[in-house]
Tab-separated table of C-alpha atoms in Angstrom:
chain	number	residue	atom	x	y	z
A	1	MET	CA	73.319	113.632	108.922
A	2	TYR	CA	74.608	110.807	106.753
A	3	ARG	CA	76.703	107.968	108.101
A	4	VAL	CA	79.650	107.057	105.899
A	5	ASN	CA	81.434	103.707	106.346
A	6	SER	CA	79.553	103.212	109.620
A	7	SER	CA	81.809	105.552	111.564
A	8	ILE	CA	81.848	108.942	109.843
A	9	GLU	CA	78.883	111.329	109.990
A	10	VAL	CA	78.317	114.017	107.350
A	11	ASN	CA	76.091	117.053	107.851
A	12	MET	CA	74.655	117.821	104.427
A	13	MET	CA	73.159	121.143	105.536
A	14	THR	CA	76.442	123.018	105.731
A	15	ASN	CA	77.415	125.793	103.310
A	16	GLU	CA	81.124	125.661	104.126
A	17	ARG	CA	83.656	125.270	101.329
A	18	HIS	CA	86.354	122.650	101.784
A	19	ALA	CA	89.619	121.942	99.938
A	20	ASN	CA	88.509	118.370	99.294
A	21	ILE	CA	85.596	116.089	100.100
A	22	TRP	CA	87.485	114.423	102.934
A	23	ASP	CA	87.531	117.685	104.902
A	24	THR	CA	83.747	117.412	105.209
A	25	LEU	CA	83.819	113.817	106.428
A	26	VAL	CA	86.256	113.927	109.324
A	27	GLU	CA	87.087	116.104	112.302
A	28	SER	CA	90.792	116.758	111.764
A	29	PRO	CA	92.933	117.852	108.819
A	30	GLU	CA	95.260	114.907	109.567
A	31	GLU	CA	92.442	112.401	109.051
A	32	ALA	CA	91.349	114.225	105.866
A	33	GLU	CA	94.892	114.073	104.489
A	34	ASN	CA	95.141	110.351	105.271
A	35	LEU	CA	91.816	109.668	103.522
A	36	GLN	CA	92.883	111.755	100.510
A	37	LEU	CA	96.137	109.787	100.161
A	38	ARG	CA	94.398	106.430	100.530
A	39	SER	CA	91.758	107.477	98.019
A	40	THR	CA	94.416	108.477	95.472
A	41	LEU	CA	96.246	105.160	95.833
A	42	MET	CA	93.018	103.153	95.658
A	43	ARG	CA	91.936	104.909	92.447
A	44	ALA	CA	95.326	104.296	90.831
A	45	LEU	CA	95.339	100.618	91.841
A	46	THR	CA	91.752	100.102	90.719
A	47	ARG	CA	92.386	101.720	87.305
A	48	LYS	CA	95.480	99.601	86.773
A	49	VAL	CA	93.849	96.329	87.863
A	50	ARG	CA	90.885	96.954	85.576
A	51	SER	CA	93.163	97.849	82.654
A	52	LEU	CA	94.960	94.511	82.999
A	53	GLU	CA	91.686	92.667	82.330
A	54	LEU	CA	92.699	89.764	84.564
A	55	ALA	CA	90.440	87.515	86.571
A	56	GLN	CA	90.221	88.765	90.163
A	57	LYS	CA	92.038	85.637	91.339
A	58	ASP	CA	94.981	86.370	89.041
A	59	ALA	CA	95.029	90.091	89.852
A	60	ALA	CA	94.980	89.270	93.568
A	61	LEU	CA	97.992	87.005	93.144
A	62	ARG	CA	99.877	89.820	91.377
A	63	LEU	CA	99.122	92.220	94.234
A	64	LYS	CA	99.892	89.574	96.849
A	65	VAL	CA	96.452	89.844	98.481
A	66	THR	CA	93.472	87.528	98.752
A	67	GLN	CA	90.677	87.708	96.219
A	68	PRO	CA	88.223	89.043	98.834
A	69	ARG	CA	90.761	91.763	99.717
A	70	LEU	CA	91.066	92.720	96.044
A	71	ASN	CA	87.292	92.836	95.827
A	72	ASP	CA	87.228	95.285	98.745
A	73	LEU	CA	89.712	97.458	96.842
A	74	LEU	CA	87.662	97.367	93.636
A	75	LYS	CA	84.520	98.263	95.561
A	76	GLY	CA	86.241	101.284	97.114
A	77	LYS	CA	86.050	100.158	100.726
A	78	ILE	CA	88.546	102.743	101.937
A	79	ASP	CA	87.992	101.929	105.597
A	80	LYS	CA	89.544	98.483	105.046
A	81	PHE	CA	92.937	99.775	103.832
A	82	SER	CA	95.848	101.539	105.500
A	83	LEU	CA	98.367	103.602	103.542
A	84	ASP	CA	100.959	100.931	104.215
A	85	ALA	CA	98.771	98.167	102.784
A	86	LEU	CA	98.065	100.150	99.622
A	87	VAL	CA	101.725	101.056	99.107
A	88	LYS	CA	102.657	97.375	99.375
A	89	MET	CA	100.279	96.543	96.481
A	90	LEU	CA	101.799	99.069	94.061
A	91	PRO	CA	104.763	96.981	92.792
A	92	GLY	CA	102.483	94.057	91.927
A	93	ALA	CA	100.419	96.418	89.799
A	94	GLY	CA	103.532	97.762	88.112
A	95	LEU	CA	103.112	101.139	89.807
A	96	GLN	CA	105.473	103.205	91.895
A	97	ILE	CA	104.829	106.071	94.270
A	98	GLU	CA	106.423	109.505	94.212
A	99	VAL	CA	106.162	111.658	97.318
A	100	THR	CA	106.275	115.435	97.423
A	101	VAL	CA	106.067	117.237	100.770
A	102	LYS	CA	105.353	120.967	100.756
A	103	GLU	CA	104.246	123.737	103.077
A	104	ARG	CA	100.516	123.781	103.715
A	105	SER	CA	98.780	126.901	102.361
A	106	GLU	CA	96.686	128.827	104.866
A	107	ALA	CA	93.047	129.120	103.759
């Protein structure tokens, strides 16, 4: 077993196939979906912030967060961010979100 972010255990001995990595890290599909969405937003924000080549202090001001909070984002500390918090940072990065809801395919 591996412990991820101090609260999620991963059994590395399984041969199961999963739709995404998050399915292997959490108990429910709802939690996996939430992690997948947060991961997607964090990657987009991180790419954008790095492309701006700003000092962290200046980038944090644009996103309306503290510099330590921005540092958590850049280090990928997913457990520190809610979907709501990440969505609120998008405008400061010059990004917008587009939502598509569809029927879940049965695997």
